[in-house]
Amino acid sequence: MSIVTVQLGQCGNQIGHEVFNAICSDVHDTHGLCSKKENESYRDACKERFFCEEQSEVPVARAVLVDMEPKVISQTLSMAARSGYWKYDDGSHFCQKQGSGNNWANGYSVHGPRHKEVIMNLVQKEAEKCDRLGGFFTIMSMAGGTGSGLGAFVTQCLRDAFPASFLLNHVIWPYGTGEVIVQNYNSVLTLSHLYKSSDALLVHENDVVHKICAQLMNIKQISFRDINQVIAHQLGSVFQPTYTAEGGLHYSRNPLGDLMETLVPHPEFKMLGLRNIPQMPENSLAYSTFSWPGLIKHLRQMLIANAKMEEGIDWQVRPPCLGSSIPSRHSTKKPLHFNTSVANLVILRGKDTHSVDLGSFRDPSLYTSWLNPKDAFHSWKTLRAFNKYEKLASLVSNSQFLLKPLDNVVGKAWNMFASKAYIHQYTKFGIEEEDFLDSFTALEQVISSYTSL
Amino acid sequence: MTQSVVVQVGQCGNQVGCRFWDLALREHANVNKKGIYDEALSSFFRNVDTRSGGDGPDIYKGKICSLKARALLIDMEEGVVNEILQGPLRDVFDSTQLITDVSGSGNNWAVGHKLYGSQYQENIVEKLRKAAEHCDCLQCFFIIHSMGGGTGSGLGTFVLKLLEDEFPEVYRFVTSVYPSGEDDVITSPYNSVLAMKELNEHADCVLPIENESLFDIVNKIHQMANSGKLGSTVKQNSLVTSSAGSAKTVQEKPFDAMNNILANLLLNLTSSARFEGSLNMDLNEISMNLVPFPRLHYLVSSLTPLYTLADVNVPSRRLDQMFSDAFSRDHQLIQADPKHSLYLACALLVRGNVQVSDLRRNIERLKPSLHFVSWNQEGWKTGLCSVPPVGHSHSLLALANNTCVKPTFIELKDRFMKLYKKKAHLHHYLHVDGMEQSCFSEAISSLSDLIEEYNELDATKGGPRTDPPRLKIAV
């Protein structure tokens, strides 16, 4: 089954391009570390998922590019074509001239309705090119105007037009110290609207990825391109083909559906976080060896202690003893925050993956009480290595990972809302104070649900 | 890609405007080596086919034939405009986009606004419409004028009002040169306050500029360039005050250096809208992020660096210095110290070889020394444009919505009251048809209200931070 990607706004288009790049370069990689047959199987599954090969020498990405101003899309299209390995469909993009001015209301209430038909036509065309449509993957930022506002509107339209399809939104959480001054307003409006239409929200936080670039990738002068490449690598590690069943004979064909089924058992809990281990610069890969037990141990602790990456993990955090409802606390010097999960998915790629022991992830104390641990944890595997990593483990988690960032954003937005600052910019385009209040209410509900896990 | 139209009014407006067009051509020539008319150029220039003589049709693609500025030149006396039309830029201006008269406005806002306003209204609207028609997607009008005189101040603000009525969807950015204390125009306080009311009500964003600050910067650069420090020679064309490499060959006018600074301000402001970058910042985003309440739309600007030294290797220490300078008092284009006042919002537009990590590092570094209003503690808007200005490897434009504009307004009000109490020179204004005493009282009250709004915000500075209680959800 194929996934149609919708890239929205500057961020969405810049990241989307890196994602297709990463996937394509992985497929052409000869370091697959597995048999030729396996490699071919992997490649075919990947191509079916993301590319269309009909009338072109080069695979054509199954994507629709949308932006309200032309500069980024034209850059993205030309960079892809220049690579020689893949490209975008020349007709699959839509842009306007003026941009959305970082104004969610402009993106949602003005650009959305105005351009709905054209955009949905492009999506329909891509959907029809698929033999079997596996769902939609949208990429957007929350802070700006197009990705966030128009993105929320397009998500709604996708839900209305394809009620039975899976819909996964990839959302970029902006830096805490402003990229855009009204980013908290835009974020609150985006999240509350996406929650209604989307199946799940997969989040990447700019601050976290920035730290990964600085500390793990050793990049001195970090550019947005570096950040986007890390994000693309992490996304690739989730979406490239895997075997979802034990002893499965062929690569899973329904990645989005499988993801939803394993991770989103309840519509109130849709926020997914992503962690990778190991993560390092490409030139260090040849000199590093890892053992699976070591990687799994670290990954589990990253989950429990809500660590953003494999450095600086707090090993003091321990799961609560079963039978007591209070999480165990160490001495009163530091309160320990244990990250409770709804559901987890671990994806293993590379050497010896069939023999990895994941029992520690099935520990019931990691999970909330209302799900059977058997249903709360899943793992997908493949012997085929990804992106030159001999061993790679990814964790997609529906847990309290995003509780604190969400609470922060809502708090700051509420603070600003109380002073009524910038509200006139939104009411100008039809988003009133009641709309804000509705969004705040919806998100407080999500915060409350995750807090009480 | 959007287009902008520049409306330059009065002597100051036209002189600054002239420098702007000259430097804009220089900047595009630097980037556009192939001579193809591209989208970046089209934001400020039309490409006209003049081969058959005179004004031909517009050419939208392909080689550059003849570039015409998207501008409207207005002055009620002919001297300045005539000089422009005889100078090296004469072919850049469309001869039909000029409005001139003979006798000037006599430094009288009422003459500029009421008399010439009504007289030329139709003409102005017609020419504006024509300029707009040549645009595919008109996003912004830039008005350049001074506040202290008669034409720029009076007729300029009349045009501002017209723009709001005729083109309500198009943004109006105004660059206003405020008179200094020792201004030789006695009635400049009247003209400025009367103009302020119009700016309060009809502008989207105002960039106030004070001649004193420009003058100080020019002096600083002279000192630096002439100090002849060993091993450090200043690249001439990198001076923010220089016309080197542009069409103008002789720089004799005293205001040229100062006007170049303003021209660079406008170029940097629009750079992200014209050129590509990893984090674009368009003009509508500037208005959206920097104007939290409709009337508080006065932005204090600063440009760094003022010059580049000839040695190309730029350690990051130099880069960090650029950020620090942007917040220092002597780089601001008005007499103000933003560091000791309250920030409502701040925008940083970086050009050149600077990445997001440099930006973040410097924001983290500078944040503790700045005071932001309680509801906007992270009030930063950032933009990264890959194309640096001519002669530099990188540059920074900082726009601050900060209460440090208040002293400028208070001084203006004081100078106004000094004259008004004695009814000095009032009769010159009241003589003009349509001008009444109430115009004065309304104007001063509008200014007082504005000052009061800033006062209220200042009162919250340094106070205890009490966050409003969050919504409670029934579980």
PDB file of N, CA, C and O in Angstrom, chain A residues 10 69-71 75 97-98 101-103 175-177 179-182 221-223 407 411-412 414-416 419 421-422 424-425 444-445, chain B residues 1 136 139 272-273 276-278 280 284 287-289 291-292 355-358 360 364 367 375-376 378 381-382 465 467-470 473:
ATOM      1  N   GLN A  10       6.858  26.269   4.501  1.00  0.00           N
ATOM      2  CA  GLN A  10       8.300  26.200   4.277  1.00  0.00           C
ATOM      3  C   GLN A  10       8.899  24.986   4.973  1.00  0.00           C
ATOM      4  O   GLN A  10       9.644  24.203   4.385  1.00  0.00           O
ATOM      5  N   GLU A  69       3.666  30.767  -0.705  1.00  0.00           N
ATOM      6  CA  GLU A  69       4.563  31.621  -1.461  1.00  0.00           C
ATOM      7  C   GLU A  69       5.550  30.724  -2.205  1.00  0.00           C
ATOM      8  O   GLU A  69       5.806  29.600  -1.783  1.00  0.00           O
ATOM      9  N   PRO A  70       6.081  31.205  -3.307  1.00  0.00           N
ATOM     10  CA  PRO A  70       6.727  30.305  -4.270  1.00  0.00           C
ATOM     11  C   PRO A  70       8.184  29.910  -4.013  1.00  0.00           C
ATOM     12  O   PRO A  70       8.640  28.905  -4.541  1.00  0.00           O
ATOM     13  N   LYS A  71       8.930  30.677  -3.206  1.00  0.00           N
ATOM     14  CA  LYS A  71      10.383  30.456  -3.166  1.00  0.00           C
ATOM     15  C   LYS A  71      10.784  29.047  -2.748  1.00  0.00           C
ATOM     16  O   LYS A  71      11.629  28.416  -3.372  1.00  0.00           O
ATOM     17  N   GLN A  75      12.606  25.909  -4.965  1.00  0.00           N
ATOM     18  CA  GLN A  75      13.900  25.375  -4.535  1.00  0.00           C
ATOM     19  C   GLN A  75      13.834  23.879  -4.339  1.00  0.00           C
ATOM     20  O   GLN A  75      14.710  23.130  -4.766  1.00  0.00           O
ATOM     21  N   LYS A  97       1.265  33.579  -3.892  1.00  0.00           N
ATOM     22  CA  LYS A  97       2.349  34.547  -3.916  1.00  0.00           C
ATOM     23  C   LYS A  97       2.638  35.187  -2.576  1.00  0.00           C
ATOM     24  O   LYS A  97       3.757  35.574  -2.297  1.00  0.00           O
ATOM     25  N   GLN A  98       1.578  35.339  -1.735  1.00  0.00           N
ATOM     26  CA  GLN A  98       1.752  36.234  -0.607  1.00  0.00           C
ATOM     27  C   GLN A  98       2.190  35.616   0.694  1.00  0.00           C
ATOM     28  O   GLN A  98       2.530  36.310   1.617  1.00  0.00           O
ATOM     29  N   GLY A 101       1.841  35.070   6.353  1.00  0.00           N
ATOM     30  CA  GLY A 101       2.225  36.052   7.361  1.00  0.00           C
ATOM     31  C   GLY A 101       2.236  35.522   8.769  1.00  0.00           C
ATOM     32  O   GLY A 101       1.967  36.262   9.709  1.00  0.00           O
ATOM     33  N   ASN A 102       2.575  34.240   8.964  1.00  0.00           N
ATOM     34  CA  ASN A 102       2.595  33.649  10.307  1.00  0.00           C
ATOM     35  C   ASN A 102       1.248  33.745  10.994  1.00  0.00           C
ATOM     36  O   ASN A 102       1.171  33.693  12.229  1.00  0.00           O
ATOM     37  N   ASN A 103       0.202  33.904  10.210  1.00  0.00           N
ATOM     38  CA  ASN A 103      -1.106  34.119  10.802  1.00  0.00           C
ATOM     39  C   ASN A 103      -1.963  32.880  10.593  1.00  0.00           C
ATOM     40  O   ASN A 103      -2.403  32.585   9.486  1.00  0.00           O
ATOM     41  N   TYR A 175      11.203  25.935  18.498  1.00  0.00           N
ATOM     42  CA  TYR A 175      12.109  26.218  19.608  1.00  0.00           C
ATOM     43  C   TYR A 175      11.347  26.941  20.708  1.00  0.00           C
ATOM     44  O   TYR A 175      10.511  27.787  20.434  1.00  0.00           O
ATOM     45  N   GLY A 176      11.690  26.637  21.980  1.00  0.00           N
ATOM     46  CA  GLY A 176      11.019  27.287  23.094  1.00  0.00           C
ATOM     47  C   GLY A 176      11.205  28.790  23.075  1.00  0.00           C
ATOM     48  O   GLY A 176      10.275  29.552  23.279  1.00  0.00           O
ATOM     49  N   THR A 177      12.466  29.231  22.821  1.00  0.00           N
ATOM     50  CA  THR A 177      12.678  30.677  22.727  1.00  0.00           C
ATOM     51  C   THR A 177      12.489  31.083  21.296  1.00  0.00           C
ATOM     52  O   THR A 177      13.357  30.951  20.466  1.00  0.00           O
ATOM     53  N   GLU A 179      10.767  31.452  17.565  1.00  0.00           N
ATOM     54  CA  GLU A 179      11.157  31.678  16.181  1.00  0.00           C
ATOM     55  C   GLU A 179      10.165  32.674  15.637  1.00  0.00           C
ATOM     56  O   GLU A 179      10.445  33.458  14.758  1.00  0.00           O
ATOM     57  N   VAL A 180       8.975  32.529  16.151  1.00  0.00           N
ATOM     58  CA  VAL A 180       7.864  33.363  15.722  1.00  0.00           C
ATOM     59  C   VAL A 180       7.193  33.806  17.008  1.00  0.00           C
ATOM     60  O   VAL A 180       7.014  33.006  17.911  1.00  0.00           O
ATOM     61  N   ILE A 181       6.842  35.058  17.116  1.00  0.00           N
ATOM     62  CA  ILE A 181       6.315  35.544  18.382  1.00  0.00           C
ATOM     63  C   ILE A 181       4.950  34.960  18.699  1.00  0.00           C
ATOM     64  O   ILE A 181       4.649  34.650  19.840  1.00  0.00           O
ATOM     65  N   VAL A 182       4.133  34.779  17.676  1.00  0.00           N
ATOM     66  CA  VAL A 182       2.793  34.265  17.943  1.00  0.00           C
ATOM     67  C   VAL A 182       2.748  32.747  17.824  1.00  0.00           C
ATOM     68  O   VAL A 182       1.691  32.158  17.624  1.00  0.00           O
ATOM     69  N   GLN A 221      28.327  24.494  13.482  1.00  0.00           N
ATOM     70  CA  GLN A 221      27.416  25.576  13.114  1.00  0.00           C
ATOM     71  C   GLN A 221      26.172  24.914  12.524  1.00  0.00           C
ATOM     72  O   GLN A 221      26.134  24.564  11.354  1.00  0.00           O
ATOM     73  N   ILE A 222      25.173  24.736  13.376  1.00  0.00           N
ATOM     74  CA  ILE A 222      24.020  23.937  12.993  1.00  0.00           C
ATOM     75  C   ILE A 222      23.077  24.745  12.116  1.00  0.00           C
ATOM     76  O   ILE A 222      22.658  25.846  12.467  1.00  0.00           O
ATOM     77  N   SER A 223      22.741  24.177  10.975  1.00  0.00           N
ATOM     78  CA  SER A 223      21.809  24.859  10.080  1.00  0.00           C
ATOM     79  C   SER A 223      20.490  24.096  10.094  1.00  0.00           C
ATOM     80  O   SER A 223      20.422  22.964  10.571  1.00  0.00           O
ATOM     81  N   ASP A 407       2.130  21.365  27.942  1.00  0.00           N
ATOM     82  CA  ASP A 407       1.725  22.210  29.053  1.00  0.00           C
ATOM     83  C   ASP A 407       2.381  23.587  28.960  1.00  0.00           C
ATOM     84  O   ASP A 407       1.748  24.618  29.187  1.00  0.00           O
ATOM     85  N   GLY A 411       0.430  27.052  28.484  1.00  0.00           N
ATOM     86  CA  GLY A 411       0.616  28.059  29.524  1.00  0.00           C
ATOM     87  C   GLY A 411       1.019  29.400  28.950  1.00  0.00           C
ATOM     88  O   GLY A 411       0.443  30.448  29.281  1.00  0.00           O
ATOM     89  N   LYS A 412       2.003  29.394  28.052  1.00  0.00           N
ATOM     90  CA  LYS A 412       2.468  30.662  27.481  1.00  0.00           C
ATOM     91  C   LYS A 412       1.391  31.307  26.627  1.00  0.00           C
ATOM     92  O   LYS A 412       1.189  32.519  26.654  1.00  0.00           O
ATOM     93  N   TRP A 414      -1.780  30.984  26.950  1.00  0.00           N
ATOM     94  CA  TRP A 414      -2.848  31.473  27.842  1.00  0.00           C
ATOM     95  C   TRP A 414      -2.453  32.808  28.458  1.00  0.00           C
ATOM     96  O   TRP A 414      -3.253  33.742  28.547  1.00  0.00           O
ATOM     97  N   ASN A 415      -1.196  32.888  28.866  1.00  0.00           N
ATOM     98  CA  ASN A 415      -0.638  34.102  29.435  1.00  0.00           C
ATOM     99  C   ASN A 415      -0.780  35.272  28.474  1.00  0.00           C
ATOM    100  O   ASN A 415      -1.204  36.368  28.832  1.00  0.00           O
ATOM    101  N   MET A 416      -0.446  35.016  27.212  1.00  0.00           N
ATOM    102  CA  MET A 416      -0.532  36.064  26.200  1.00  0.00           C
ATOM    103  C   MET A 416      -1.998  36.392  25.915  1.00  0.00           C
ATOM    104  O   MET A 416      -2.366  37.543  25.742  1.00  0.00           O
ATOM    105  N   SER A 419      -3.734  38.901  28.118  1.00  0.00           N
ATOM    106  CA  SER A 419      -3.464  40.312  27.860  1.00  0.00           C
ATOM    107  C   SER A 419      -4.065  40.756  26.539  1.00  0.00           C
ATOM    108  O   SER A 419      -3.961  41.918  26.150  1.00  0.00           O
ATOM    109  N   ALA A 421      -3.033  40.366  23.693  1.00  0.00           N
ATOM    110  CA  ALA A 421      -2.061  40.811  22.694  1.00  0.00           C
ATOM    111  C   ALA A 421      -2.210  40.016  21.409  1.00  0.00           C
ATOM    112  O   ALA A 421      -2.400  38.814  21.441  1.00  0.00           O
ATOM    113  N   TYR A 422      -2.101  40.675  20.288  1.00  0.00           N
ATOM    114  CA  TYR A 422      -2.137  40.098  18.945  1.00  0.00           C
ATOM    115  C   TYR A 422      -3.493  39.545  18.524  1.00  0.00           C
ATOM    116  O   TYR A 422      -3.632  39.071  17.398  1.00  0.00           O
ATOM    117  N   HIS A 424      -6.133  40.993  17.724  1.00  0.00           N
ATOM    118  CA  HIS A 424      -6.738  41.706  16.593  1.00  0.00           C
ATOM    119  C   HIS A 424      -6.254  41.164  15.253  1.00  0.00           C
ATOM    120  O   HIS A 424      -6.971  41.221  14.253  1.00  0.00           O
ATOM    121  N   GLN A 425      -5.040  40.600  15.241  1.00  0.00           N
ATOM    122  CA  GLN A 425      -4.513  40.056  13.986  1.00  0.00           C
ATOM    123  C   GLN A 425      -5.299  38.817  13.559  1.00  0.00           C
ATOM    124  O   GLN A 425      -5.373  38.489  12.378  1.00  0.00           O
ATOM    125  N   GLU A 444      -6.494  21.588  27.273  1.00  0.00           N
ATOM    126  CA  GLU A 444      -6.437  21.308  28.708  1.00  0.00           C
ATOM    127  C   GLU A 444      -6.958  19.902  28.966  1.00  0.00           C
ATOM    128  O   GLU A 444      -6.468  19.188  29.848  1.00  0.00           O
ATOM    129  N   GLN A 445      -7.926  19.492  28.171  1.00  0.00           N
ATOM    130  CA  GLN A 445      -8.474  18.147  28.312  1.00  0.00           C
ATOM    131  C   GLN A 445      -7.403  17.108  27.992  1.00  0.00           C
ATOM    132  O   GLN A 445      -7.243  16.116  28.704  1.00  0.00           O
TER     133      GLN A 445
ATOM    134  N   MET B   1       5.701  35.457  -5.408  1.00  0.00           N
ATOM    135  CA  MET B   1       6.544  36.599  -5.038  1.00  0.00           C
ATOM    136  C   MET B   1       5.683  37.848  -5.133  1.00  0.00           C
ATOM    137  O   MET B   1       4.888  38.004  -6.048  1.00  0.00           O
ATOM    138  N   ASP B 136       1.659  42.103 -10.100  1.00  0.00           N
ATOM    139  CA  ASP B 136       0.975  40.831 -10.109  1.00  0.00           C
ATOM    140  C   ASP B 136       0.271  40.603  -8.775  1.00  0.00           C
ATOM    141  O   ASP B 136      -0.865  40.179  -8.714  1.00  0.00           O
ATOM    142  N   GLN B 139       1.888  43.687  -2.353  1.00  0.00           N
ATOM    143  CA  GLN B 139       1.774  43.381  -0.933  1.00  0.00           C
ATOM    144  C   GLN B 139       1.916  44.605  -0.045  1.00  0.00           C
ATOM    145  O   GLN B 139       1.308  44.673   1.007  1.00  0.00           O
ATOM    146  N   SER B 272      14.475  39.327   2.886  1.00  0.00           N
ATOM    147  CA  SER B 272      13.980  37.963   2.988  1.00  0.00           C
ATOM    148  C   SER B 272      12.785  37.747   2.086  1.00  0.00           C
ATOM    149  O   SER B 272      12.492  36.617   1.682  1.00  0.00           O
ATOM    150  N   ALA B 273      12.085  38.827   1.773  1.00  0.00           N
ATOM    151  CA  ALA B 273      10.955  38.686   0.872  1.00  0.00           C
ATOM    152  C   ALA B 273      11.447  38.521  -0.567  1.00  0.00           C
ATOM    153  O   ALA B 273      10.771  37.952  -1.410  1.00  0.00           O
ATOM    154  N   GLU B 276      16.149  34.053  -1.248  1.00  0.00           N
ATOM    155  CA  GLU B 276      15.816  32.829  -0.540  1.00  0.00           C
ATOM    156  C   GLU B 276      16.595  32.723   0.774  1.00  0.00           C
ATOM    157  O   GLU B 276      17.553  33.442   1.004  1.00  0.00           O
ATOM    158  N   GLY B 277      16.148  31.802   1.613  1.00  0.00           N
ATOM    159  CA  GLY B 277      16.814  31.598   2.891  1.00  0.00           C
ATOM    160  C   GLY B 277      16.210  30.394   3.574  1.00  0.00           C
ATOM    161  O   GLY B 277      15.195  29.871   3.121  1.00  0.00           O
ATOM    162  N   SER B 278      16.818  29.948   4.677  1.00  0.00           N
ATOM    163  CA  SER B 278      16.285  28.751   5.335  1.00  0.00           C
ATOM    164  C   SER B 278      15.111  29.075   6.249  1.00  0.00           C
ATOM    165  O   SER B 278      14.384  28.188   6.661  1.00  0.00           O
ATOM    166  N   ASN B 280      12.381  32.083   5.971  1.00  0.00           N
ATOM    167  CA  ASN B 280      11.964  33.334   5.343  1.00  0.00           C
ATOM    168  C   ASN B 280      11.144  34.212   6.268  1.00  0.00           C
ATOM    169  O   ASN B 280      10.387  33.724   7.095  1.00  0.00           O
ATOM    170  N   ASN B 284       4.496  40.711   5.610  1.00  0.00           N
ATOM    171  CA  ASN B 284       3.277  40.538   6.397  1.00  0.00           C
ATOM    172  C   ASN B 284       3.570  39.864   7.735  1.00  0.00           C
ATOM    173  O   ASN B 284       2.839  40.053   8.706  1.00  0.00           O
ATOM    174  N   SER B 287       4.629  42.621  10.305  1.00  0.00           N
ATOM    175  CA  SER B 287       3.480  43.282  10.892  1.00  0.00           C
ATOM    176  C   SER B 287       2.771  42.370  11.882  1.00  0.00           C
ATOM    177  O   SER B 287       2.402  42.782  12.979  1.00  0.00           O
ATOM    178  N   MET B 288       2.609  41.116  11.529  1.00  0.00           N
ATOM    179  CA  MET B 288       1.880  40.172  12.382  1.00  0.00           C
ATOM    180  C   MET B 288       2.556  39.982  13.729  1.00  0.00           C
ATOM    181  O   MET B 288       1.927  39.926  14.761  1.00  0.00           O
ATOM    182  N   ASN B 289       3.881  39.839  13.705  1.00  0.00           N
ATOM    183  CA  ASN B 289       4.597  39.493  14.928  1.00  0.00           C
ATOM    184  C   ASN B 289       4.971  40.680  15.788  1.00  0.00           C
ATOM    185  O   ASN B 289       5.149  40.547  16.985  1.00  0.00           O
ATOM    186  N   VAL B 291       3.342  43.754  16.023  1.00  0.00           N
ATOM    187  CA  VAL B 291       2.299  44.696  16.406  1.00  0.00           C
ATOM    188  C   VAL B 291       1.246  44.009  17.271  1.00  0.00           C
ATOM    189  O   VAL B 291       0.237  43.538  16.768  1.00  0.00           O
ATOM    190  N   PRO B 292       1.474  43.951  18.595  1.00  0.00           N
ATOM    191  CA  PRO B 292       0.519  43.240  19.456  1.00  0.00           C
ATOM    192  C   PRO B 292      -0.799  43.970  19.643  1.00  0.00           C
ATOM    193  O   PRO B 292      -1.832  43.354  19.882  1.00  0.00           O
ATOM    194  N   GLN B 355      23.855  30.660  10.564  1.00  0.00           N
ATOM    195  CA  GLN B 355      22.932  29.535  10.694  1.00  0.00           C
ATOM    196  C   GLN B 355      22.086  29.658  11.943  1.00  0.00           C
ATOM    197  O   GLN B 355      22.336  30.484  12.814  1.00  0.00           O
ATOM    198  N   VAL B 356      21.132  28.744  12.054  1.00  0.00           N
ATOM    199  CA  VAL B 356      20.178  28.849  13.151  1.00  0.00           C
ATOM    200  C   VAL B 356      20.864  28.705  14.505  1.00  0.00           C
ATOM    201  O   VAL B 356      20.443  29.322  15.493  1.00  0.00           O
ATOM    202  N   SER B 357      21.966  27.933  14.568  1.00  0.00           N
ATOM    203  CA  SER B 357      22.623  27.775  15.860  1.00  0.00           C
ATOM    204  C   SER B 357      23.260  29.081  16.321  1.00  0.00           C
ATOM    205  O   SER B 357      23.255  29.400  17.515  1.00  0.00           O
ATOM    206  N   ASP B 358      23.812  29.860  15.376  1.00  0.00           N
ATOM    207  CA  ASP B 358      24.393  31.162  15.749  1.00  0.00           C
ATOM    208  C   ASP B 358      23.299  32.052  16.309  1.00  0.00           C
ATOM    209  O   ASP B 358      23.479  32.756  17.302  1.00  0.00           O
ATOM    210  N   ARG B 360      20.424  31.171  17.714  1.00  0.00           N
ATOM    211  CA  ARG B 360      19.931  30.711  19.003  1.00  0.00           C
ATOM    212  C   ARG B 360      20.937  31.032  20.096  1.00  0.00           C
ATOM    213  O   ARG B 360      20.574  31.471  21.185  1.00  0.00           O
ATOM    214  N   GLU B 364      20.078  33.410  23.343  1.00  0.00           N
ATOM    215  CA  GLU B 364      20.239  32.931  24.717  1.00  0.00           C
ATOM    216  C   GLU B 364      21.169  33.853  25.492  1.00  0.00           C
ATOM    217  O   GLU B 364      20.962  34.146  26.665  1.00  0.00           O
ATOM    218  N   LYS B 367      19.357  37.532  25.933  1.00  0.00           N
ATOM    219  CA  LYS B 367      18.057  37.567  26.612  1.00  0.00           C
ATOM    220  C   LYS B 367      18.111  38.055  28.053  1.00  0.00           C
ATOM    221  O   LYS B 367      17.303  38.876  28.446  1.00  0.00           O
ATOM    222  N   TRP B 375       3.794  39.052  29.229  1.00  0.00           N
ATOM    223  CA  TRP B 375       3.048  38.098  28.403  1.00  0.00           C
ATOM    224  C   TRP B 375       3.781  37.740  27.117  1.00  0.00           C
ATOM    225  O   TRP B 375       3.252  37.073  26.259  1.00  0.00           O
ATOM    226  N   ASN B 376       5.003  38.194  26.982  1.00  0.00           N
ATOM    227  CA  ASN B 376       5.746  37.883  25.761  1.00  0.00           C
ATOM    228  C   ASN B 376       7.211  37.659  26.083  1.00  0.00           C
ATOM    229  O   ASN B 376       8.085  38.262  25.483  1.00  0.00           O
ATOM    230  N   GLU B 378       9.143  35.284  25.510  1.00  0.00           N
ATOM    231  CA  GLU B 378       9.963  34.779  24.406  1.00  0.00           C
ATOM    232  C   GLU B 378       9.595  35.491  23.117  1.00  0.00           C
ATOM    233  O   GLU B 378       9.436  34.870  22.084  1.00  0.00           O
ATOM    234  N   LYS B 381      11.141  37.157  16.951  1.00  0.00           N
ATOM    235  CA  LYS B 381      10.782  36.700  15.605  1.00  0.00           C
ATOM    236  C   LYS B 381      12.091  36.681  14.825  1.00  0.00           C
ATOM    237  O   LYS B 381      12.842  37.650  14.848  1.00  0.00           O
ATOM    238  N   THR B 382      12.403  35.563  14.180  1.00  0.00           N
ATOM    239  CA  THR B 382      13.699  35.494  13.505  1.00  0.00           C
ATOM    240  C   THR B 382      13.559  35.143  12.031  1.00  0.00           C
ATOM    241  O   THR B 382      12.627  34.454  11.624  1.00  0.00           O
ATOM    242  N   ARG B 465       5.530  38.828  38.731  1.00  0.00           N
ATOM    243  CA  ARG B 465       4.922  38.116  37.616  1.00  0.00           C
ATOM    244  C   ARG B 465       3.796  37.245  38.143  1.00  0.00           C
ATOM    245  O   ARG B 465       4.045  36.252  38.804  1.00  0.00           O
ATOM    246  N   ASP B 467       1.009  34.965  36.758  1.00  0.00           N
ATOM    247  CA  ASP B 467       0.375  34.367  35.585  1.00  0.00           C
ATOM    248  C   ASP B 467      -1.102  34.161  35.855  1.00  0.00           C
ATOM    249  O   ASP B 467      -1.489  33.761  36.953  1.00  0.00           O
ATOM    250  N   PRO B 468      -1.940  34.397  34.898  1.00  0.00           N
ATOM    251  CA  PRO B 468      -3.377  34.174  35.110  1.00  0.00           C
ATOM    252  C   PRO B 468      -3.643  32.689  35.331  1.00  0.00           C
ATOM    253  O   PRO B 468      -2.957  31.849  34.750  1.00  0.00           O
ATOM    254  N   PRO B 469      -4.623  32.343  36.148  1.00  0.00           N
ATOM    255  CA  PRO B 469      -4.891  30.926  36.422  1.00  0.00           C
ATOM    256  C   PRO B 469      -5.398  30.225  35.155  1.00  0.00           C
ATOM    257  O   PRO B 469      -6.104  30.819  34.353  1.00  0.00           O
ATOM    258  N   ARG B 470      -5.004  28.963  35.006  1.00  0.00           N
ATOM    259  CA  ARG B 470      -5.372  28.218  33.806  1.00  0.00           C
ATOM    260  C   ARG B 470      -6.807  27.726  33.897  1.00  0.00           C
ATOM    261  O   ARG B 470      -7.378  27.645  34.966  1.00  0.00           O
ATOM    262  N   ILE B 473     -10.525  21.836  33.972  1.00  0.00           N
ATOM    263  CA  ILE B 473     -11.372  20.916  33.224  1.00  0.00           C
ATOM    264  C   ILE B 473     -12.049  19.963  34.188  1.00  0.00           C
ATOM    265  O   ILE B 473     -11.401  19.446  35.090  1.00  0.00           O
TER     266      ILE B 473
END
